């Protein structure tokens, strides 16, 4: 059974940092592209970042480019999302998701993703 578990969400002040983790089980981890998505109250879920199988290719939404960094540790079956310079508009539930791929690159589009975690809450507020 495929399971993705996110952790690391918290309440943080504007300008602060967090590191989110996504741990996978039940999948051949290094055959899966991993993406991070987020959903704020009253808004649609949006793609934040994704990382290719070997971690050599990453993509970011314009909203987070230059502030967030995605990385992966295939040995420990984890993907990380470092969130820096956080803004109140980054407040959302953050989800990691995975899909099997045999191609280079990664897609930051929901329909590609086959498996989803339950999410971790990030709140940016004074």
Coordinates of N, CA, C and O in Angstrom, one line a residue:
X1 N 0.8 -1.2 0.0 CA 0.0 0.0 0.0 C 0.9 1.2 0.0 O 1.8 1.4 0.8
X2 N 0.6 2.1 -0.9 CA 1.4 3.4 -1.0 C 1.0 4.3 0.1 O -0.2 4.5 0.3
X3 N 2.0 4.9 0.7 CA 1.7 5.8 1.8 C 2.7 7.0 1.7 O 3.9 6.8 1.6
X4 N 2.2 8.2 1.7 CA 3.0 9.4 1.8 C 2.6 10.1 3.0 O 1.4 10.4 3.3
X5 N 3.6 10.5 3.8 CA 3.3 11.1 5.1 C 4.1 12.4 5.2 O 5.4 12.4 5.1
X6 N 3.4 13.5 5.3 CA 4.1 14.8 5.4 C 4.3 15.2 6.9 O 3.5 14.8 7.7
X7 N 5.3 16.0 7.1 CA 5.5 16.5 8.5 C 6.3 17.8 8.4 O 6.8 18.2 7.3
X8 N 6.3 18.6 9.5 CA 7.1 19.8 9.5 C 6.3 21.1 9.5 O 6.8 22.1 9.7
X9 N 5.0 21.0 9.3 CA 4.2 22.2 9.3 C 4.1 22.8 10.7 O 4.1 22.1 11.7
X10 N 3.9 24.1 10.7 CA 3.8 24.8 12.0 C 3.3 26.2 11.8 O 3.0 26.6 10.7
X11 N 3.2 26.9 12.9 CA 2.9 28.3 12.9 C 4.2 29.0 13.0 O 5.0 28.8 13.9
X12 N 4.4 30.0 12.1 CA 5.7 30.7 12.0 C 5.4 32.2 11.6 O 4.4 32.5 11.0
X13 N 6.2 33.0 12.1 CA 6.1 34.5 11.8 C 6.5 34.8 10.4 O 7.3 34.1 9.8
X14 N 6.0 35.9 9.8 CA 6.4 36.3 8.5 C 7.9 36.5 8.5 O 8.5 37.0 9.4
X15 N 8.6 36.0 7.4 CA 10.0 36.1 7.3 C 10.7 34.8 7.8 O 11.9 34.7 7.6
X16 N 10.0 34.0 8.5 CA 10.5 32.8 9.1 C 10.7 31.7 8.1 O 10.4 31.8 6.9
X17 N 11.2 30.5 8.6 CA 11.5 29.4 7.7 C 10.9 28.1 8.4 O 10.7 28.0 9.6
X18 N 10.7 27.2 7.5 CA 10.2 25.8 7.9 C 10.8 24.8 6.9 O 11.1 25.2 5.8
X19 N 11.0 23.6 7.4 CA 11.3 22.5 6.4 C 10.3 21.4 6.5 O 10.1 20.8 7.6
X20 N 9.6 21.2 5.4 CA 8.6 20.1 5.3 C 9.3 18.8 4.8 O 10.2 18.9 4.0
X21 N 8.8 17.7 5.3 CA 9.3 16.4 4.9 C 8.2 15.6 4.4 O 7.0 15.7 4.9
X22 N 8.5 14.7 3.4 CA 7.5 13.8 2.9 C 8.2 12.4 2.9 O 9.2 12.3 2.2
X23 N 7.7 11.5 3.6 CA 8.3 10.1 3.7 C 7.4 9.2 2.9 O 6.2 9.2 3.2
X24 N 7.9 8.3 2.1 CA 7.2 7.4 1.3 C 7.4 6.0 1.7 O 8.5 5.6 2.1
X25 N 6.3 5.2 1.5 CA 6.5 3.8 1.7 C 5.5 3.1 0.7 O 4.6 3.7 0.2
X26 N 5.9 1.8 0.4 CA 5.0 1.1 -0.5 C 5.2 1.4 -2.0 O 4.4 1.0 -2.8
X27 N 6.2 2.2 -2.3 CA 6.5 2.5 -3.7 C 8.0 2.3 -3.9 O 8.8 2.3 -3.0
X28 N 8.3 2.1 -5.2 CA 9.7 2.1 -5.6 C 10.1 3.6 -5.7 O 9.8 4.3 -6.7
X29 N 10.7 4.1 -4.6 CA 10.8 5.6 -4.5 C 11.5 6.3 -5.6 O 11.1 7.3 -6.1
X30 N 12.6 5.7 -6.0 CA 13.4 6.4 -7.1 C 12.8 6.2 -8.5 O 13.4 6.6 -9.4
X31 N 11.6 5.6 -8.6 CA 10.9 5.6 -9.8 C 9.7 6.6 -9.8 O 8.9 6.6 -10.8
X32 N 9.6 7.4 -8.8 CA 8.5 8.3 -8.6 C 9.0 9.7 -8.6 O 9.9 10.1 -7.8
X33 N 8.3 10.5 -9.4 CA 8.4 12.0 -9.3 C 7.7 12.4 -8.1 O 6.6 11.9 -7.8
X34 N 8.2 13.3 -7.3 CA 7.5 13.8 -6.1 C 7.2 15.3 -6.3 O 8.0 16.1 -6.8
X35 N 6.0 15.7 -6.0 CA 5.6 17.1 -6.0 C 5.0 17.6 -4.7 O 4.5 16.8 -3.9
X36 N 5.1 18.9 -4.5 CA 4.4 19.5 -3.4 C 3.3 20.4 -3.9 O 3.6 21.2 -4.9
X37 N 2.2 20.3 -3.3 CA 1.0 21.2 -3.6 C 0.6 21.8 -2.4 O 0.9 21.4 -1.2
X38 N -0.2 22.9 -2.5 CA -0.8 23.5 -1.3 C -2.2 24.0 -1.6 O -2.6 24.3 -2.8
X39 N -3.0 24.1 -0.5 CA -4.4 24.5 -0.7 C -4.7 25.4 0.5 O -4.6 25.0 1.7
X40 N -5.0 26.7 0.2 CA -5.4 27.6 1.2 C -6.9 27.6 1.3 O -7.6 27.2 0.4
X41 N -7.5 28.0 2.5 CA -8.9 28.0 2.7 C -9.6 28.8 1.6 O -9.2 30.0 1.3
X42 N -10.6 28.2 1.0 CA -11.4 28.9 -0.1 C -10.7 29.0 -1.4 O -11.3 29.6 -2.3
X43 N -9.6 28.4 -1.6 CA -8.8 28.4 -2.8 C -8.6 27.0 -3.4 O -8.7 26.0 -2.7
X44 N -8.3 27.0 -4.7 CA -8.0 25.7 -5.3 C -6.6 25.3 -4.9 O -5.7 26.1 -4.6
X45 N -6.4 24.0 -5.0 CA -5.1 23.5 -4.7 C -4.1 23.9 -5.9 O -4.6 23.9 -7.0
X46 N -2.9 24.2 -5.5 CA -2.0 24.7 -6.6 C -0.6 24.0 -6.4 O -0.2 23.6 -5.3
X47 N 0.0 23.8 -7.5 CA 1.4 23.2 -7.5 C 2.4 24.2 -7.0 O 2.4 25.4 -7.3
X48 N 3.3 23.7 -6.1 CA 4.3 24.5 -5.5 C 5.7 24.1 -6.1 O 6.4 25.0 -6.6
X49 N 6.0 22.9 -6.1 CA 7.3 22.4 -6.6 C 7.3 21.0 -6.9 O 6.5 20.2 -6.4
X50 N 8.2 20.5 -7.8 CA 8.4 19.1 -8.0 C 9.8 18.8 -8.3 O 10.6 19.7 -8.6
X51 N 10.2 17.5 -8.2 CA 11.5 17.1 -8.3 C 11.6 15.8 -9.1 O 10.8 14.9 -8.9
X52 N 12.5 15.7 -10.0 CA 12.7 14.5 -10.9 C 13.2 13.3 -10.1 O 13.6 13.4 -8.9
X53 N 13.3 12.2 -10.8 CA 13.6 10.9 -10.1 C 14.9 11.0 -9.4 O 15.1 10.5 -8.3
X54 N 16.0 11.5 -10.0 CA 17.3 11.6 -9.4 C 17.5 12.9 -8.7 O 18.6 13.1 -8.1
X55 N 16.6 13.8 -8.8 CA 16.7 15.1 -8.1 C 17.5 16.1 -8.9 O 17.8 17.2 -8.4
X56 N 17.8 15.8 -10.1 CA 18.6 16.8 -10.9 C 17.7 17.9 -11.6 O 18.3 18.9 -11.9
X57 N 16.4 17.7 -11.7 CA 15.6 18.7 -12.2 C 14.5 19.0 -11.2 O 13.8 18.2 -10.6
X58 N 14.3 20.3 -11.0 CA 13.3 20.8 -10.1 C 12.5 21.9 -10.8 O 13.0 22.6 -11.7
X59 N 11.3 22.1 -10.3 CA 10.4 23.2 -10.9 C 9.7 23.8 -9.7 O 9.4 23.2 -8.7
X60 N 9.4 25.1 -9.9 CA 8.8 25.9 -8.8 C 7.7 26.8 -9.4 O 7.9 27.3 -10.6
X61 N 6.7 27.0 -8.7 CA 5.7 28.0 -9.1 C 6.3 29.4 -9.0 O 7.3 29.6 -8.2
X62 N 5.8 30.3 -9.7 CA 6.3 31.7 -9.6 C 6.1 32.3 -8.2 O 7.0 33.1 -7.8
X63 N 5.1 31.8 -7.5 CA 4.8 32.4 -6.2 C 5.9 32.1 -5.2 O 6.1 32.8 -4.2
X64 N 6.6 31.0 -5.4 CA 7.6 30.5 -4.4 C 9.0 30.5 -4.9 O 10.0 30.3 -4.1
X65 N 9.2 30.7 -6.2 CA 10.6 30.7 -6.8 C 11.5 31.6 -6.1 O 11.2 32.8 -5.8
X66 N 12.7 31.1 -5.7 CA 13.7 31.9 -5.0 C 13.5 31.9 -3.5 O 14.4 32.3 -2.8
X67 N 12.4 31.3 -3.0 CA 12.2 31.3 -1.6 C 12.1 29.8 -1.1 O 12.5 29.5 0.1
X68 N 11.6 28.9 -1.9 CA 11.5 27.5 -1.5 C 12.5 26.7 -2.3 O 12.8 27.0 -3.4
X69 N 12.9 25.6 -1.6 CA 13.9 24.7 -2.3 C 13.4 23.3 -2.0 O 13.2 22.9 -0.8
X70 N 13.3 22.5 -3.1 CA 13.0 21.1 -3.0 C 14.2 20.2 -3.1 O 15.1 20.6 -3.9
X71 N 14.2 19.1 -2.4 CA 15.3 18.2 -2.5 C 14.8 16.8 -2.2 O 13.8 16.7 -1.6
X72 N 15.6 15.8 -2.5 CA 15.2 14.4 -2.2 C 16.4 13.6 -1.8 O 17.5 13.8 -2.2
X73 N 16.0 12.6 -0.9 CA 17.0 11.6 -0.4 C 16.5 10.3 -0.7 O 15.6 9.7 0.0
X74 N 16.9 9.7 -1.8 CA 16.3 8.5 -2.3 C 16.7 7.3 -1.4 O 15.9 6.4 -1.2
X75 N 17.8 7.4 -0.7 CA 18.2 6.3 0.2 C 17.2 6.2 1.3 O 16.8 5.1 1.7
X76 N 16.8 7.4 1.9 CA 15.9 7.4 3.0 C 14.4 7.6 2.6 O 13.6 7.8 3.5
X77 N 14.2 7.6 1.3 CA 12.8 7.7 0.8 C 12.1 9.0 1.2 O 10.9 8.9 1.6
X78 N 12.8 10.1 1.2 CA 12.2 11.3 1.7 C 12.4 12.5 0.6 O 13.4 12.5 -0.1
X79 N 11.5 13.3 0.6 CA 11.6 14.6 -0.1 C 11.4 15.7 0.9 O 10.5 15.6 1.8
X80 N 12.2 16.8 0.7 CA 12.1 17.9 1.6 C 11.7 19.2 0.8 O 12.0 19.3 -0.4
X81 N 11.0 20.0 1.5 CA 10.7 21.3 0.9 C 11.1 22.4 2.0 O 10.5 22.5 3.0
X82 N 12.2 23.1 1.7 CA 12.6 24.2 2.6 C 11.9 25.4 2.2 O 11.9 25.9 1.0
X83 N 11.2 26.0 3.2 CA 10.4 27.2 3.0 C 11.1 28.4 3.7 O 11.2 28.4 4.9
X84 N 11.6 29.3 3.0 CA 12.3 30.5 3.5 C 11.5 31.8 3.2 O 10.7 31.8 2.3
X85 N 11.8 32.8 4.0 CA 11.1 34.1 3.7 C 9.6 34.0 3.6 O 9.0 34.5 2.7
X86 N 9.0 33.3 4.6 CA 7.6 33.0 4.5 C 6.8 34.2 4.6 O 7.1 35.2 5.3
X87 N 5.6 34.2 3.9 CA 4.7 35.3 3.8 C 3.3 34.8 4.3 O 3.0 33.6 4.2
X88 N 2.5 35.7 4.8 CA 1.1 35.2 5.2 C 0.4 34.5 4.0 O -0.4 33.6 4.3
X89 N 0.6 34.9 2.8 CA 0.0 34.2 1.7 C 0.5 32.8 1.4 O -0.1 32.1 0.6
X90 N 1.5 32.4 2.1 CA 2.0 31.0 2.0 C 1.2 30.1 3.0 O 1.4 28.9 2.9
X91 N 0.3 30.7 3.8 CA -0.5 29.9 4.7 C -1.4 28.9 3.9 O -2.2 29.4 3.0
X92 N -1.3 27.7 4.2 CA -2.0 26.6 3.4 C -1.7 25.3 4.0 O -0.8 25.1 4.8
X93 N -2.5 24.3 3.6 CA -2.2 22.9 3.9 C -1.3 22.4 2.7 O -1.7 22.6 1.6
X94 N -0.2 21.9 3.1 CA 0.8 21.4 2.0 C 0.7 19.9 1.9 O 0.8 19.2 2.9
X95 N 0.7 19.5 0.7 CA 0.5 18.0 0.4 C 1.7 17.6 -0.5 O 2.1 18.3 -1.4
X96 N 2.2 16.4 -0.2 CA 3.1 15.8 -1.2 C 2.4 14.8 -2.0 O 1.4 14.2 -1.5
X97 N 2.9 14.5 -3.2 CA 2.2 13.6 -4.1 C 3.3 13.0 -5.0 O 4.4 13.5 -5.1
X98 N 2.9 11.8 -5.6 CA 3.9 11.1 -6.3 C 3.2 10.5 -7.6 O 2.1 10.1 -7.6
X99 N 4.1 10.3 -8.6 CA 3.7 9.5 -9.8 C 4.9 8.8 -10.4 O 6.0 9.3 -10.3
X100 N 4.6 7.6 -10.9 CA 5.6 6.8 -11.5 C 6.0 7.5 -12.9 O 5.1 7.9 -13.7
X101 N 7.3 7.5 -13.1 CA 7.8 8.1 -14.4 C 9.0 7.4 -14.9 O 9.8 6.9 -14.1
X102 N 9.2 7.4 -16.2 CA 10.4 6.8 -16.8 C 11.1 7.9 -17.6 O 11.9 7.6 -18.5
X103 N 10.7 9.2 -17.4 CA 11.2 10.3 -18.2 C 11.9 11.2 -17.3 O 11.8 11.3 -16.1
X104 N 12.7 12.1 -18.0 CA 13.4 13.1 -17.2 C 12.4 14.2 -16.9 O 11.3 14.3 -17.5
X105 N 12.7 15.0 -15.9 CA 11.9 16.2 -15.6 C 10.8 15.8 -14.6 O 10.7 14.7 -14.1
X106 N 9.9 16.8 -14.4 CA 8.8 16.6 -13.5 C 7.7 17.5 -13.9 O 7.9 18.6 -14.5
X107 N 6.4 17.1 -13.7 CA 5.3 17.9 -14.0 C 4.7 18.5 -12.7 O 4.6 17.8 -11.7
X108 N 4.3 19.7 -12.8 CA 3.6 20.3 -11.7 C 2.1 20.5 -11.9 O 1.5 21.5 -11.6
X109 N 1.6 19.4 -12.4 CA 0.2 19.4 -12.8 C -0.5 18.3 -12.1 O -0.1 17.1 -12.2
X110 N -1.6 18.5 -11.4 CA -2.2 17.5 -10.5 C -2.6 16.2 -11.2 O -2.4 15.1 -10.6
X111 N -3.1 16.2 -12.4 CA -3.6 14.9 -13.0 C -2.5 13.9 -13.2 O -2.8 12.7 -13.3
X112 N -1.2 14.3 -13.2 CA -0.1 13.4 -13.3 C 0.0 12.5 -12.0 O 0.5 11.4 -12.1
X113 N -0.4 13.1 -10.9 CA -0.1 12.5 -9.6 C -1.1 11.4 -9.2 O -2.3 11.6 -9.2
X114 N -0.5 10.3 -8.8 CA -1.3 9.1 -8.5 C -1.6 8.9 -7.0 O -2.6 8.3 -6.6
X115 N -0.6 9.3 -6.2 CA -0.7 9.1 -4.8 C -0.5 10.4 -4.0 O 0.3 11.2 -4.4
X116 N -1.3 10.6 -3.0 CA -1.3 11.8 -2.2 C -1.2 11.5 -0.7 O -1.7 10.5 -0.2
X117 N -0.5 12.4 0.0 CA -0.5 12.4 1.4 C -1.7 13.1 2.0 O -2.5 13.7 1.3
X118 N -1.7 13.2 3.3 CA -2.8 13.8 4.0 C -2.6 15.3 4.3 O -3.5 16.0 4.7
X119 N -1.4 15.7 4.1 CA -1.1 17.1 4.3 C -0.6 17.6 5.6 O -0.8 16.9 6.6
X120 N 0.1 18.7 5.6 CA 0.6 19.3 6.9 C 0.4 20.8 6.8 O 0.6 21.4 5.7
X121 N -0.1 21.4 7.9 CA -0.5 22.8 7.9 C 0.6 23.7 8.1 O 1.4 23.5 9.1
X122 N 0.7 24.7 7.3 CA 1.7 25.8 7.5 C 0.9 27.1 7.7 O 0.0 27.4 6.8
X123 N 1.1 27.8 8.8 CA 0.4 29.0 9.0 C 1.5 30.1 9.3 O 2.3 29.9 10.1
X124 N 1.4 31.2 8.5 CA 2.3 32.3 8.6 C 1.6 33.5 9.2 O 0.7 34.0 8.5
X125 N 1.9 33.8 10.4 CA 1.1 34.9 11.0 C 1.9 35.5 12.2 O 2.7 34.7 12.8
X126 N 1.6 36.7 12.5 CA 2.3 37.3 13.7 C 1.7 36.7 15.0 O 0.6 36.4 15.1

